[in-house]
Coordinates of C-alpha atoms and ligand atoms in Angstrom, one line a residue:
M1 CA -3.8 9.7 0.3
C2 CA -6.6 11.2 -1.7
G3 CA -7.6 9.8 -5.1
I4 CA -7.9 11.7 -8.3
F5 CA -9.8 10.5 -11.4
G6 CA -10.4 12.3 -14.7
Y7 CA -12.1 11.5 -18.0
V8 CA -12.0 13.1 -21.4
G9 CA -13.7 11.5 -24.4
Y10 CA -17.0 11.3 -26.2
K11 CA -19.3 9.9 -23.5
E12 CA -20.8 11.4 -20.4
A13 CA -18.0 11.8 -17.9
L14 CA -20.0 11.5 -14.7
P15 CA -20.5 7.7 -14.6
F16 CA -16.8 7.3 -15.2
L17 CA -15.9 9.8 -12.5
V18 CA -18.2 8.1 -9.9
E19 CA -17.0 4.6 -10.8
G20 CA -13.4 5.7 -10.8
L21 CA -13.6 7.4 -7.4
K22 CA -15.3 4.3 -5.9
K23 CA -12.2 2.4 -7.0
L24 CA -9.9 5.0 -5.4
E25 CA -12.0 5.4 -2.3
Y26 CA -9.4 3.3 -0.4
R27 CA -7.0 6.3 -0.7
G28 CA -9.2 8.6 1.3
Y29 CA -12.9 8.8 2.1
D30 CA -13.8 11.8 4.3
S31 CA -15.2 13.9 1.4
A32 CA -15.5 13.8 -2.3
G33 CA -16.3 16.0 -5.3
V34 CA -16.5 16.1 -9.1
A35 CA -16.5 18.8 -11.8
T36 CA -17.4 18.6 -15.4
L37 CA -17.4 21.0 -18.4
D38 CA -20.6 21.1 -20.4
K39 CA -20.7 23.3 -23.5
G40 CA -17.8 25.3 -22.0
K41 CA -19.4 25.8 -18.6
L42 CA -18.1 24.4 -15.3
F43 CA -20.3 22.4 -13.0
V44 CA -19.1 21.3 -9.6
S45 CA -20.7 19.0 -7.0
K46 CA -19.1 18.0 -3.7
C47 CA -20.0 16.9 -0.2
V48 CA -18.6 15.5 3.1
G49 CA -18.7 11.7 3.4
K50 CA -18.2 8.8 1.1
I51 CA -18.6 8.4 -2.6
S52 CA -22.0 6.9 -2.0
D53 CA -23.0 10.2 -0.5
L54 CA -21.7 12.1 -3.5
E55 CA -23.5 9.6 -5.7
S56 CA -26.9 10.2 -4.0
L57 CA -26.3 14.0 -4.4
L58 CA -25.5 13.5 -8.1
Q59 CA -28.6 11.4 -8.6
Q60 CA -30.8 14.3 -7.4
K61 CA -28.7 16.9 -9.3
P62 CA -26.7 15.3 -12.1
I63 CA -24.0 17.3 -13.9
A64 CA -23.3 16.8 -17.6
G65 CA -20.3 17.0 -19.9
E66 CA -17.8 14.8 -21.7
I67 CA -14.9 15.9 -19.7
G68 CA -14.5 16.0 -15.9
I69 CA -12.3 15.5 -12.9
G70 CA -13.0 14.0 -9.4
H71 CA -11.4 13.7 -6.0
T72 CA -11.8 11.6 -2.9
R73 CA -10.2 13.2 0.1
W74 CA -8.1 12.2 3.1
A75 CA -7.9 15.5 4.9
T76 CA -4.5 17.0 5.7
H77 CA -5.1 20.8 5.7
G78 CA -8.5 21.7 6.9
Q79 CA -11.1 19.4 8.4
P80 CA -13.5 17.5 6.2
S81 CA -16.2 20.0 5.2
H82 CA -18.1 21.1 2.1
L83 CA -15.8 24.1 1.6
N84 CA -12.6 22.0 2.1
S85 CA -13.7 19.3 -0.3
H86 CA -12.1 19.3 -3.8
P87 CA -12.4 20.5 -6.5
H88 CA -11.3 24.1 -5.6
E89 CA -12.0 27.0 -7.8
D90 CA -10.4 30.4 -8.6
C91 CA -12.0 33.7 -7.9
R92 CA -13.7 33.9 -11.3
S93 CA -14.9 30.3 -11.1
E94 CA -13.3 29.7 -14.5
L95 CA -11.1 26.8 -13.4
V96 CA -11.1 24.0 -10.8
V97 CA -8.3 22.0 -9.3
V98 CA -8.1 18.6 -7.5
H99 CA -4.9 17.8 -5.7
N100 CA -3.3 14.9 -3.8
G101 CA -0.3 15.8 -1.6
I102 CA 0.8 18.8 0.5
I103 CA 1.8 22.3 -0.7
E104 CA 4.4 23.1 2.0
N105 CA 4.7 26.8 1.3
Y106 CA 0.9 27.3 1.0
M107 CA 0.8 29.8 3.9
E108 CA 3.2 32.2 2.3
L109 CA 1.6 31.8 -1.1
R110 CA -1.8 32.4 0.4
Q111 CA -0.6 35.6 2.0
E112 CA 0.9 36.9 -1.2
L113 CA -2.2 36.0 -3.2
S114 CA -4.5 37.6 -0.6
A115 CA -2.4 40.7 -0.8
R116 CA -3.0 40.7 -4.5
G117 CA -6.8 40.6 -3.9
H118 CA -7.5 36.9 -4.1
K119 CA -10.4 35.7 -1.9
F120 CA -10.0 32.2 -0.3
K121 CA -13.0 30.0 0.6
S122 CA -11.3 27.0 2.1
A123 CA -8.7 26.2 4.7
T124 CA -6.8 23.9 2.3
D125 CA -3.3 24.1 0.9
T126 CA -4.8 23.2 -2.5
E127 CA -6.7 26.4 -3.1
V128 CA -3.5 28.4 -3.6
L129 CA -3.0 26.3 -6.8
A130 CA -6.3 27.5 -8.2
H131 CA -5.5 31.1 -7.6
L132 CA -1.9 30.8 -8.9
I133 CA -3.1 29.3 -12.1
E134 CA -5.8 32.0 -12.4
E135 CA -3.1 34.7 -12.4
N136 CA -1.3 33.1 -15.3
L137 CA -4.2 31.7 -17.3
E138 CA -5.0 34.6 -19.5
A139 CA -1.5 35.3 -20.6
E140 CA -0.1 31.8 -20.8
G141 CA -3.0 29.4 -21.6
L142 CA -3.9 26.5 -19.3
F143 CA -0.9 24.2 -19.8
S144 CA 1.7 26.8 -19.4
A145 CA -0.2 28.5 -16.6
V146 CA -0.2 25.3 -14.6
R147 CA 3.5 24.8 -15.2
K148 CA 4.4 28.4 -14.3
S149 CA 2.3 28.2 -11.1
L150 CA 4.0 25.0 -10.1
L151 CA 7.4 26.7 -10.2
A152 CA 6.3 28.7 -7.2
V153 CA 5.2 25.7 -5.2
R154 CA 7.1 23.5 -2.7
G155 CA 5.8 20.2 -1.7
S156 CA 4.2 17.1 -3.2
Y157 CA 1.4 17.0 -5.6
A158 CA -0.6 15.0 -8.1
L159 CA -3.2 17.4 -9.6
A160 CA -5.7 17.9 -12.3
V161 CA -7.2 21.1 -13.6
I162 CA -10.0 21.9 -16.1
S163 CA -11.0 25.3 -17.2
E164 CA -13.8 27.0 -19.1
R165 CA -11.3 28.8 -21.2
E166 CA -9.9 25.6 -22.7
P167 CA -12.8 23.1 -22.4
G168 CA -11.4 20.1 -24.3
K169 CA -8.5 19.2 -22.0
I170 CA -7.4 18.2 -18.6
V171 CA -4.0 19.4 -17.4
A172 CA -2.4 17.2 -14.9
A173 CA 0.9 17.3 -13.1
R174 CA 2.9 15.1 -10.7
H175 CA 5.6 15.6 -8.1
G176 CA 5.7 13.0 -5.3
S177 CA 2.1 11.7 -5.6
P178 CA 1.3 9.1 -8.2
L179 CA -0.7 9.8 -11.4
I180 CA -1.2 7.7 -14.5
V181 CA -2.9 8.5 -17.9
G182 CA -4.9 5.6 -19.4
H183 CA -5.3 5.5 -23.1
G184 CA -8.6 4.2 -24.6
E185 CA -10.1 4.6 -28.1
D186 CA -10.7 8.3 -28.4
E187 CA -10.9 8.7 -24.7
K188 CA -8.4 9.2 -21.9
F189 CA -8.5 8.5 -18.2
L190 CA -6.5 10.0 -15.5
A191 CA -6.1 8.2 -12.1
S192 CA -4.0 8.0 -9.0
D193 CA -3.9 4.2 -9.3
I194 CA -4.3 1.4 -11.8
P195 CA -7.4 -0.4 -10.5
A196 CA -9.5 2.7 -11.2
I197 CA -8.9 2.4 -15.0
L198 CA -8.4 -1.3 -15.5
K199 CA -12.0 -1.8 -16.6
Y200 CA -11.5 0.6 -19.5
T201 CA -7.9 0.2 -20.6
G202 CA -4.6 -1.5 -19.8
K203 CA -2.5 1.0 -21.7
V204 CA -1.0 3.6 -19.4
I205 CA 1.6 6.4 -19.2
Y206 CA 3.2 6.8 -15.8
L207 CA 3.8 10.5 -15.1
D208 CA 7.2 11.0 -13.4
N209 CA 8.1 13.6 -10.9
G210 CA 8.2 17.1 -12.4
E211 CA 6.1 16.1 -15.4
L212 CA 2.9 17.7 -16.7
A213 CA 0.4 16.3 -19.1
E214 CA -2.1 18.0 -21.4
I215 CA -4.7 15.4 -22.0
S216 CA -7.4 15.6 -24.7
S217 CA -9.5 12.8 -26.2
E218 CA -7.0 12.5 -29.1
E219 CA -3.6 12.9 -27.5
T220 CA -1.5 13.2 -24.4
R221 CA 1.3 15.8 -24.5
I222 CA 3.9 15.7 -21.8
I223 CA 6.4 18.4 -20.7
G224 CA 8.8 18.8 -17.8
L225 CA 8.6 21.7 -15.4
S226 CA 11.2 23.4 -17.6
G227 CA 8.7 23.4 -20.4
K228 CA 10.7 20.9 -22.5
S229 CA 8.7 18.3 -24.2
V230 CA 9.1 14.7 -22.9
S231 CA 8.5 11.5 -24.9
K232 CA 6.9 8.7 -22.9
K233 CA 6.1 5.1 -23.7
L234 CA 2.8 3.4 -23.1
T235 CA 3.1 0.5 -20.6
F236 CA 0.7 -2.4 -20.9
I237 CA -0.8 -3.5 -17.5
S238 CA -1.8 -7.2 -17.6
W239 CA -3.9 -7.3 -14.4
D240 CA -7.3 -8.8 -15.0
P241 CA -10.0 -6.2 -14.6
E242 CA -12.0 -8.7 -12.5
S243 CA -9.2 -8.6 -9.9
A244 CA -10.3 -5.1 -9.0
E245 CA -13.9 -6.2 -8.3
K246 CA -15.2 -7.9 -5.1
G247 CA -16.1 -11.1 -7.0
G248 CA -19.0 -12.2 -4.7
Y249 CA -17.1 -11.5 -1.4
S250 CA -18.6 -9.1 1.0
H251 CA -15.3 -7.2 1.4
F252 CA -12.1 -6.8 -0.6
M253 CA -10.2 -7.8 2.6
L254 CA -11.9 -11.2 2.7
K255 CA -11.4 -11.7 -1.0
E256 CA -7.8 -10.8 -0.8
I257 CA -7.3 -13.2 2.2
H258 CA -8.7 -16.0 0.0
E259 CA -6.6 -15.0 -3.0
Q260 CA -3.4 -15.7 -1.1
P261 CA -2.7 -19.3 -2.2
N262 CA -3.0 -18.2 -5.9
A263 CA -1.1 -15.0 -5.3
I264 CA 1.8 -17.0 -3.9
R265 CA 1.6 -19.4 -6.8
K266 CA 1.9 -16.4 -9.1
T267 CA 4.8 -15.0 -7.1
I268 CA 6.7 -18.3 -7.4
E269 CA 5.7 -18.9 -11.1
G270 CA 8.6 -18.6 -13.5
R271 CA 11.0 -18.0 -10.7
V272 CA 11.5 -21.5 -9.5
E273 CA 10.8 -25.0 -10.8
A274 CA 9.8 -28.0 -8.9
D275 CA 12.7 -30.4 -8.1
S276 CA 15.2 -27.7 -9.1
H277 CA 17.5 -25.5 -7.1
K278 CA 17.4 -22.7 -9.6
I279 CA 15.9 -19.3 -8.8
H280 CA 15.5 -16.5 -11.4
F281 CA 14.7 -12.9 -10.8
D282 CA 14.6 -11.0 -14.1
E283 CA 14.7 -7.5 -12.8
L284 CA 16.9 -7.9 -9.8
N285 CA 19.7 -6.2 -11.6
L286 CA 22.5 -7.7 -9.5
T287 CA 25.3 -9.8 -10.9
D288 CA 26.5 -12.9 -9.0
E289 CA 29.6 -10.9 -8.1
E290 CA 27.6 -8.0 -6.8
I291 CA 25.5 -10.5 -4.7
R292 CA 28.7 -11.9 -3.2
R293 CA 30.1 -8.5 -2.4
V294 CA 27.0 -7.6 -0.3
N295 CA 28.1 -7.7 3.4
R296 CA 25.0 -6.3 5.0
V297 CA 21.3 -6.1 4.3
V298 CA 19.0 -3.3 5.5
F299 CA 15.3 -3.7 5.0
T300 CA 13.3 -0.6 5.1
A301 CA 9.5 -0.2 4.9
C302 CA 6.4 1.0 6.8
G303 CA 3.6 -0.8 8.6
T304 CA 2.8 -4.3 7.4
S305 CA 5.6 -4.2 4.9
W306 CA 8.0 -3.4 7.8
H307 CA 6.7 -6.6 9.5
A308 CA 7.7 -8.5 6.4
G309 CA 11.1 -6.9 6.7
L310 CA 11.4 -8.2 10.3
I311 CA 11.0 -11.7 9.0
G312 CA 13.4 -10.9 6.2
E313 CA 16.0 -10.1 8.9
Y314 CA 15.6 -13.6 10.4
L315 CA 15.6 -15.3 7.0
F316 CA 18.7 -13.5 5.6
E317 CA 20.6 -14.2 8.8
Q318 CA 19.5 -17.9 8.7
L319 CA 19.7 -18.8 5.1
A320 CA 22.3 -16.4 3.7
K321 CA 24.3 -15.8 6.9
L322 CA 24.3 -12.0 6.2
P323 CA 24.1 -9.4 8.9
S324 CA 20.6 -8.0 8.4
E325 CA 18.5 -5.4 10.1
V326 CA 15.1 -3.7 9.5
E327 CA 14.4 0.0 9.8
Y328 CA 11.2 2.0 9.7
A329 CA 11.6 4.0 6.5
A330 CA 10.7 7.3 8.3
E331 CA 13.5 6.7 10.8
F332 CA 16.1 5.5 8.3
R333 CA 15.8 8.5 6.0
Y334 CA 16.6 11.0 8.8
R335 CA 19.1 8.9 10.7
N336 CA 22.3 9.5 8.9
P337 CA 22.5 5.7 8.3
I338 CA 26.0 4.1 8.1
I339 CA 25.8 2.3 4.8
D340 CA 28.1 2.0 1.8
E341 CA 28.4 0.3 -1.6
N342 CA 28.5 -3.1 0.0
T343 CA 25.2 -2.6 1.7
L344 CA 22.1 -3.9 0.1
V345 CA 19.0 -1.8 1.0
I346 CA 15.7 -3.7 0.3
A347 CA 12.7 -1.5 0.3
I348 CA 9.4 -3.4 0.8
T349 CA 6.3 -1.7 -0.4
Q350 CA 2.9 -2.9 -1.7
S351 CA 2.1 0.4 -3.4
G352 CA 5.5 1.5 -4.4
E353 CA 4.4 5.0 -3.5
T354 CA 4.9 5.3 0.3
A355 CA 6.6 8.7 0.8
D356 CA 8.9 7.6 3.6
T357 CA 10.0 4.4 1.8
L358 CA 10.7 6.3 -1.3
A359 CA 12.8 8.8 0.6
A360 CA 14.7 6.0 2.3
V361 CA 15.5 4.6 -1.2
W362 CA 16.8 8.0 -2.3
E363 CA 18.9 8.2 0.9
A364 CA 20.4 4.8 0.3
K365 CA 21.2 5.6 -3.3
A366 CA 22.8 8.9 -2.2
R367 CA 25.1 6.8 0.0
N368 CA 26.0 4.4 -2.8
A369 CA 24.2 1.4 -1.4
K370 CA 22.6 -1.0 -3.9
T371 CA 18.8 -0.8 -3.6
I372 CA 16.1 -3.4 -4.4
A373 CA 12.4 -2.8 -4.2
I374 CA 10.0 -5.7 -3.3
C375 CA 6.9 -4.1 -4.8
N376 CA 3.4 -5.1 -5.9
V377 CA 2.5 -2.2 -8.2
V378 CA 4.2 -2.5 -11.6
G379 CA 5.8 0.7 -12.7
S380 CA 5.3 2.5 -9.4
T381 CA 7.8 5.1 -8.3
I382 CA 9.8 3.0 -5.9
A383 CA 9.9 0.1 -8.4
R384 CA 11.5 2.6 -10.9
E385 CA 13.7 4.4 -8.5
A386 CA 15.5 1.3 -7.0
H387 CA 18.4 -0.3 -8.9
G388 CA 16.5 -3.6 -9.1
V389 CA 12.9 -4.7 -8.4
V390 CA 11.2 -8.0 -7.6
Y391 CA 7.4 -7.8 -8.2
T392 CA 5.2 -9.7 -5.8
N393 CA 2.6 -10.3 -8.6
A394 CA -0.2 -10.4 -6.0
G395 CA -2.6 -8.4 -8.3
P396 CA -4.3 -5.2 -7.1
E397 CA -4.7 -5.0 -3.3
I398 CA -7.7 -2.8 -2.6
G399 CA -8.6 -3.5 1.0
V400 CA -6.8 -0.9 3.1
A401 CA -5.5 -3.7 5.5
S402 CA -2.7 -5.4 3.7
T403 CA -3.0 -9.2 3.4
K404 CA -2.0 -10.8 0.2
A405 CA 0.7 -8.2 -0.3
F406 CA 2.3 -9.3 3.0
T407 CA 2.4 -13.1 2.2
T408 CA 3.7 -12.5 -1.3
Q409 CA 6.4 -10.2 0.2
L410 CA 7.4 -13.0 2.5
T411 CA 7.5 -15.4 -0.4
V412 CA 9.9 -13.1 -2.3
I413 CA 12.1 -12.5 0.7
Y414 CA 12.4 -16.3 1.3
L415 CA 13.5 -16.8 -2.3
L416 CA 15.9 -13.9 -2.2
A417 CA 17.4 -15.2 1.0
L418 CA 17.8 -18.6 -0.7
L419 CA 19.4 -17.0 -3.7
F420 CA 21.9 -15.1 -1.6
G421 CA 22.5 -18.2 0.5
K422 CA 23.3 -20.1 -2.7
R423 CA 25.6 -17.5 -4.2
R424 CA 27.4 -17.1 -0.9
G425 CA 28.0 -20.9 -0.7
I426 CA 25.9 -21.2 2.5
I427 CA 23.2 -23.4 0.9
D428 CA 24.1 -26.2 -1.5
D429 CA 22.0 -27.3 -4.4
N430 CA 20.3 -30.2 -2.6
E431 CA 19.3 -28.0 0.3
A432 CA 18.0 -25.4 -2.1
T433 CA 15.9 -27.9 -3.9
E434 CA 14.4 -29.1 -0.7
L435 CA 13.7 -25.5 0.5
I436 CA 12.1 -24.7 -2.8
R437 CA 10.0 -27.8 -2.7
R438 CA 8.7 -26.8 0.8
L439 CA 7.8 -23.4 -0.6
I440 CA 5.9 -24.9 -3.5
E441 CA 3.7 -26.8 -1.0
I442 CA 2.6 -23.6 0.8
P443 CA -0.3 -22.6 -1.4
Q444 CA -2.0 -25.9 -1.1
K445 CA -1.4 -25.9 2.7
M446 CA -2.9 -22.4 2.8
E447 CA -6.0 -23.6 1.0
Q448 CA -6.4 -26.4 3.6
L449 CA -5.9 -23.8 6.4
L450 CA -8.6 -21.5 4.9
L451 CA -11.1 -24.3 5.6
S452 CA -10.8 -23.4 9.3
E453 CA -12.6 -20.1 8.5
P454 CA -15.9 -21.1 10.3
K455 CA -14.0 -22.0 13.4
I456 CA -12.1 -18.7 13.3
E457 CA -15.4 -16.8 12.8
A458 CA -16.8 -18.5 15.9
I459 CA -13.7 -17.4 18.0
A460 CA -14.2 -13.9 16.6
E461 CA -17.7 -13.8 17.9
K462 CA -16.4 -14.5 21.4
L463 CA -13.6 -11.8 21.1
S464 CA -15.7 -9.1 19.5
K465 CA -16.5 -7.4 22.8
A466 CA -12.9 -7.2 23.9
T467 CA -11.4 -3.8 24.4
N468 CA -7.8 -4.9 24.4
A469 CA -5.8 -7.8 23.1
L470 CA -2.2 -9.1 23.3
Y471 CA -0.4 -11.0 20.6
L472 CA 2.7 -13.0 21.6
G473 CA 5.3 -14.8 19.6
R474 CA 8.9 -15.9 19.6
G475 CA 11.4 -15.9 16.7
K476 CA 9.6 -15.6 13.4
G477 CA 6.3 -15.8 15.4
F478 CA 7.1 -12.3 16.9
P479 CA 6.7 -10.3 13.6
I480 CA 3.5 -12.3 13.0
A481 CA 2.3 -11.3 16.5
L482 CA 2.9 -7.7 15.5
E483 CA 1.1 -8.1 12.2
G484 CA -1.9 -9.9 13.9
A485 CA -2.2 -7.0 16.4
L486 CA -1.9 -4.4 13.6
K487 CA -4.7 -6.1 11.6
L488 CA -6.9 -6.1 14.6
K489 CA -6.3 -2.5 15.5
E490 CA -6.8 -1.1 12.0
V491 CA -10.0 -3.0 11.0
S492 CA -11.8 -3.5 14.4
Y493 CA -10.5 -0.5 16.4
I494 CA -9.7 -2.8 19.3
H495 CA -6.5 -1.8 21.0
A496 CA -3.9 -4.6 20.5
E497 CA -0.2 -5.0 21.0
G498 CA 2.3 -7.5 19.7
Y499 CA 5.2 -8.5 21.9
P500 CA 8.1 -11.0 21.8
A501 CA 6.6 -13.5 24.3
A502 CA 9.7 -13.3 26.5
E503 CA 9.2 -9.6 27.0
M504 CA 5.9 -10.2 28.8
K505 CA 7.6 -10.5 32.2
H506 CA 9.2 -7.1 31.7
G507 CA 6.0 -5.2 31.8
P508 CA 2.9 -6.3 29.7
I509 CA 2.1 -9.2 32.1
A510 CA 0.7 -6.5 34.4
L511 CA -2.2 -6.1 31.9
I512 CA -3.3 -9.7 32.1
D513 CA -6.6 -10.6 33.7
E514 CA -9.7 -12.5 32.7
N515 CA -10.7 -9.8 30.3
M516 CA -7.5 -9.9 28.3
P517 CA -7.5 -12.2 25.2
V518 CA -3.9 -13.3 24.4
V519 CA -3.2 -14.7 21.0
V520 CA -0.1 -16.8 21.1
L521 CA 1.9 -18.1 18.2
A522 CA 2.8 -21.5 19.6
L523 CA 4.4 -22.9 16.4
A524 CA 6.5 -26.1 16.3
G525 CA 10.2 -25.4 16.3
R526 CA 13.1 -24.5 18.6
R527 CA 11.2 -22.1 20.8
Y528 CA 8.1 -24.2 21.3
D529 CA 8.9 -25.2 25.0
K530 CA 9.6 -21.6 25.9
I531 CA 6.3 -20.5 24.4
L532 CA 4.4 -23.1 26.4
G533 CA 5.9 -21.6 29.5
N534 CA 4.6 -18.2 28.4
I535 CA 1.1 -19.6 27.9
E536 CA 1.2 -21.0 31.5
E537 CA 2.1 -17.6 32.8
V538 CA -0.9 -16.1 31.0
K539 CA -3.2 -18.8 32.2
A540 CA -2.0 -18.5 35.8
R541 CA -3.2 -14.9 35.7
G542 CA -6.6 -15.7 34.3
G543 CA -6.0 -14.5 30.7
Q544 CA -7.8 -16.2 27.8
V545 CA -5.4 -17.9 25.4
I546 CA -6.1 -18.3 21.7
A547 CA -3.2 -20.4 20.4
V548 CA -2.1 -20.7 16.8
A549 CA -0.4 -24.1 16.8
S550 CA 1.1 -26.6 14.4
E551 CA -1.1 -29.5 13.3
G552 CA -0.5 -32.6 15.4
D553 CA 0.3 -30.6 18.6
T554 CA -1.5 -32.3 21.5
M555 CA 0.3 -30.7 24.3
I556 CA -1.3 -27.3 23.6
T557 CA -4.9 -28.7 24.0
E558 CA -5.3 -28.4 27.8
K559 CA -3.3 -25.1 28.0
S560 CA -5.4 -23.0 25.7
D561 CA -9.0 -21.8 25.6
E562 CA -9.1 -21.9 21.7
I563 CA -6.7 -23.5 19.2
I564 CA -6.3 -22.8 15.5
Y565 CA -4.1 -25.4 13.9
I566 CA -1.9 -24.6 10.9
P567 CA -0.6 -27.3 8.5
S568 CA 2.9 -28.4 9.3
T569 CA 5.8 -26.8 7.4
I570 CA 9.4 -25.8 8.1
E571 CA 10.0 -23.1 10.6
S572 CA 11.2 -20.6 7.9
L573 CA 7.9 -20.9 6.1
S574 CA 5.5 -21.0 9.1
P575 CA 4.9 -17.2 9.1
L576 CA 3.3 -17.5 5.7
L577 CA 0.6 -19.8 7.2
A578 CA 0.4 -18.5 10.7
V579 CA -0.6 -15.0 9.6
V580 CA -3.7 -16.2 7.8
P581 CA -5.8 -17.1 10.9
L582 CA -4.9 -13.7 12.4
Q583 CA -6.1 -11.9 9.3
L584 CA -9.4 -13.8 9.4
L585 CA -9.7 -13.2 13.1
A586 CA -9.3 -9.5 12.7
Y587 CA -11.7 -9.5 9.7
Y588 CA -14.5 -11.4 11.5
I589 CA -14.1 -9.4 14.7
A590 CA -14.5 -6.2 12.6
V591 CA -17.6 -7.7 10.9
K592 CA -19.2 -8.5 14.3
R593 CA -18.4 -4.9 15.4
G594 CA -20.0 -3.4 12.3
C595 CA -16.7 -1.7 11.2
H596 CA -15.9 -0.3 7.7
I597 CA -13.5 -3.0 6.9
D598 CA -12.2 -2.0 3.5
Q599 CA -12.0 1.6 4.5
P600 CA -11.1 1.9 8.2
R601 CA -11.5 5.3 9.8
N602 CA -8.5 7.7 9.5
L603 CA -6.6 5.4 7.2
A604 CA -5.7 5.5 3.5
K605 CA -4.2 2.8 1.4
S606 CA -1.2 4.6 0.1
V607 CA 0.6 7.0 2.3
T608 CA 2.1 9.5 -0.1
V609 CA 2.8 12.2 2.5
E610 CA 5.4 12.1 5.4
Ligands
LIG701 C1 -1.5 -2.2 7.1 C2 -1.1 -1.5 5.9 C3 0.0 -0.5 6.1 C4 1.0 -0.6 4.9 C5 1.9 0.6 5.0 C6 3.0 0.5 3.9 O1 -2.5 -3.2 6.8 O2 -1.5 -1.8 4.9 O3 0.6 -0.6 7.3 O4 1.7 -1.8 5.0 O5 1.2 1.8 4.9 O6 2.4 0.6 2.6 P1 3.2 0.1 1.4 O7 3.5 -1.4 1.6 O8 2.3 0.4 0.2 O9 4.5 0.9 1.3

């Protein structure tokens, strides 16, 4: 939530700031601002709205300087307004701060600072930082003043500060919200996320919690909150800069839906071989003996990643015969969970920065459970905090609605369940070879499925005026129903609910009439006959049925108003295919309704506050 970008080097900072903020806009987009230092003088420009609004403002009134910081906001304290937009300044207008996170004790700090004569302009929690730093600046110098000020602060932050007093540097700090420093030739970049700097450099330093950086064009100096110097290694990010561009697609969401076959290939690559039963995970950090000792698996995650966990529950029970459950991270962390050293807690997260998921990992570690992160962003906090990590290798996911992260998470979970099944003697080598072969077929089947896009677009046209929708599924189709409903809600703003189809009779059936579209996951498998029964119940009450069915199913034809076929596969892998038409359906409905697809209202890509 909120994006921070900074530049210090030998070129004009403004184009970098605007470009960087555009890349970070998925983190928040209710207001934005930039500040530069030119010949030792501070210049600030900010406004309510998107980066394009800020860009227009800056075209009329550009600001110069070879050093600057910028911010794109997702409001927490104080409504979106000019005064509440970042950067925030001190009383003397000598320094400015941009901040991502929440200063929990800001009320008490604000009272103390006001009593000492500071005048506040905004309703934000961030502004206290500017005033605190101001108090220490003269005596301590900027780096030390920021450090000292942070000792008074409770909460989470990623922040950047520039000051007229020390014009050649940005001081940044991190506690709870992500921040990276990118190293170019005689220039440095500061950003909340990798895609923002990929175009300029792949060499980064990840700041850890409680670390501060003093960044100039020549060097990055890092200290801890105690003031002790910290030595950090540069990490090389191998993501292709093109992967952070739209590449001819009208939206990142559509591009990322189409990237799924290749993303899954990359997830599998190097981990399995065709016609083999072997599975390798380099950073899993679990010995065969530790795998055998696990007697329970708890998945923890939020949102779409939680839906992946629900499927994980089915897959681990089925393929590894391990008792498994899935918990919303925000519930798990406060629940006093009963877990021990034989519990494996698997945190699923695209960003690796979700505050609740991170806290759930800490909670699990505190109770001696083994933890694994299934994560997309290399080097992210959760990836580093968990005992082991399996990267999904999906490349940057920029659309706020998660698509390729979800299907690559499912791919990893399937392989992990197979690995556990093998080590526990549930699955023999022949069976494993066959299950791997079926997985390797999926990307090509998904490509075939994506050819149904025009048909799905036509269905979307018919559904675009709906005000509600139901999604029904059984077994592994149920989490996909939840995911389909979530995609529709977040990008098209149509109210939608996912239900286990059998639950319909216990309440939701009352909603069905001729205006209610009902998307039914009617996939081949053990529960197929039951789901046909549920479709009859919907039809009998006048509902419109949009069925997602397996190729070759003729029984479904007369029972549904619309049918989208998915290529045949085994039941365990059908979620990977079945979710794709639902992603496209949500996307095209949102297009027809003129919604902001990559930046839906009120949402941010990475939820770094509770
Ligand atoms: C929905 C969506 C969110 C995320 C959730 C968790 O499309 O993207 O529900 O899945 O915020 O985020 P991560 O996976 O980054 O922990």
